[in-house]
Tab-separated table of C-alpha atoms in Angstrom:
chain	number	residue	atom	x	y	z
A	1	UNK	CA	-5.955	15.173	-9.175
A	2	UNK	CA	-3.290	16.500	-11.462
A	3	UNK	CA	-1.410	14.920	-14.324
A	4	UNK	CA	1.722	14.649	-12.145
A	5	UNK	CA	2.675	11.247	-10.777
A	6	UNK	CA	4.681	10.168	-7.732
A	7	UNK	CA	8.248	9.329	-8.723
A	8	UNK	CA	8.226	6.282	-6.432
A	9	UNK	CA	4.831	4.611	-6.894
A	10	UNK	CA	3.344	6.396	-9.946
A	11	UNK	CA	0.176	7.435	-8.071
A	12	UNK	CA	-1.486	10.536	-9.483
A	13	UNK	CA	-0.926	13.522	-7.196
A	14	UNK	CA	-3.237	16.126	-5.749
A	15	UNK	CA	-2.363	19.804	-5.816
A	16	UNK	CA	-1.889	19.660	-2.021
A	17	UNK	CA	0.739	16.922	-2.365
A	18	UNK	CA	2.636	18.982	-4.932
A	19	UNK	CA	2.343	22.160	-2.848
A	20	UNK	CA	3.628	20.446	0.296
A	21	UNK	CA	6.573	18.960	-1.563
A	22	UNK	CA	7.430	22.380	-2.986
A	23	UNK	CA	7.056	23.997	0.451
A	24	UNK	CA	9.317	21.509	2.224
A	25	UNK	CA	11.824	20.558	-0.496
A	26	UNK	CA	12.062	23.136	-3.287
A	27	UNK	CA	9.731	25.531	-5.050
A	28	UNK	CA	11.592	24.668	-8.250
A	29	UNK	CA	10.885	20.928	-7.937
A	30	UNK	CA	9.568	19.197	-11.035
A	31	UNK	CA	9.290	15.674	-9.617
A	32	UNK	CA	7.165	14.926	-6.566
A	33	UNK	CA	6.183	12.225	-4.079
A	34	UNK	CA	2.693	11.264	-2.945
A	35	UNK	CA	1.930	11.718	0.756
A	36	UNK	CA	2.574	8.057	1.560
A	37	UNK	CA	5.984	7.975	-0.149
A	38	UNK	CA	6.890	11.440	1.161
A	39	UNK	CA	5.993	10.408	4.709
A	40	UNK	CA	8.175	7.339	4.356
A	41	UNK	CA	11.090	9.437	3.088
A	42	UNK	CA	10.676	11.863	6.003
A	43	UNK	CA	10.194	9.076	8.590
A	44	UNK	CA	6.805	10.404	9.608
A	45	UNK	CA	3.172	9.512	8.961
A	46	UNK	CA	0.705	10.511	6.282
A	47	UNK	CA	-1.561	11.869	9.013
A	48	UNK	CA	1.117	14.279	10.234
A	49	UNK	CA	1.634	15.561	6.705
A	50	UNK	CA	-2.131	15.994	6.268
A	51	UNK	CA	-2.217	17.942	9.546
A	52	UNK	CA	0.629	20.138	8.308
A	53	UNK	CA	-1.247	20.859	5.078
A	54	UNK	CA	-4.313	21.888	7.059
A	55	UNK	CA	-2.231	24.153	9.332
A	56	UNK	CA	-0.642	25.807	6.300
A	57	UNK	CA	-4.100	26.527	4.891
A	58	UNK	CA	-5.253	27.945	8.230
A	59	UNK	CA	-2.197	30.176	8.573
A	60	UNK	CA	-2.892	31.696	5.173
A	61	UNK	CA	0.658	32.976	4.771
A	62	UNK	CA	1.891	30.665	2.002
A	63	UNK	CA	0.806	31.282	-1.580
A	64	UNK	CA	1.020	27.527	-2.233
A	65	UNK	CA	-1.870	26.912	0.187
A	66	UNK	CA	-4.766	29.153	-0.750
A	67	UNK	CA	-8.360	27.989	-0.978
């Protein structure tokens, strides 16, 4: 967990949630959405976003997703 909170529901965010938001919206973003709210905004599911995060880690080409 980080000290950042979702701008919609105030849930505390993980670093993966912040990284995905930056990857898909803007690297300069300062406000973020949790996976549930982000999925709703994108008309998709949390599971699909979690799968995308995992694929980004596996690809190893994005500095936002490094283990």
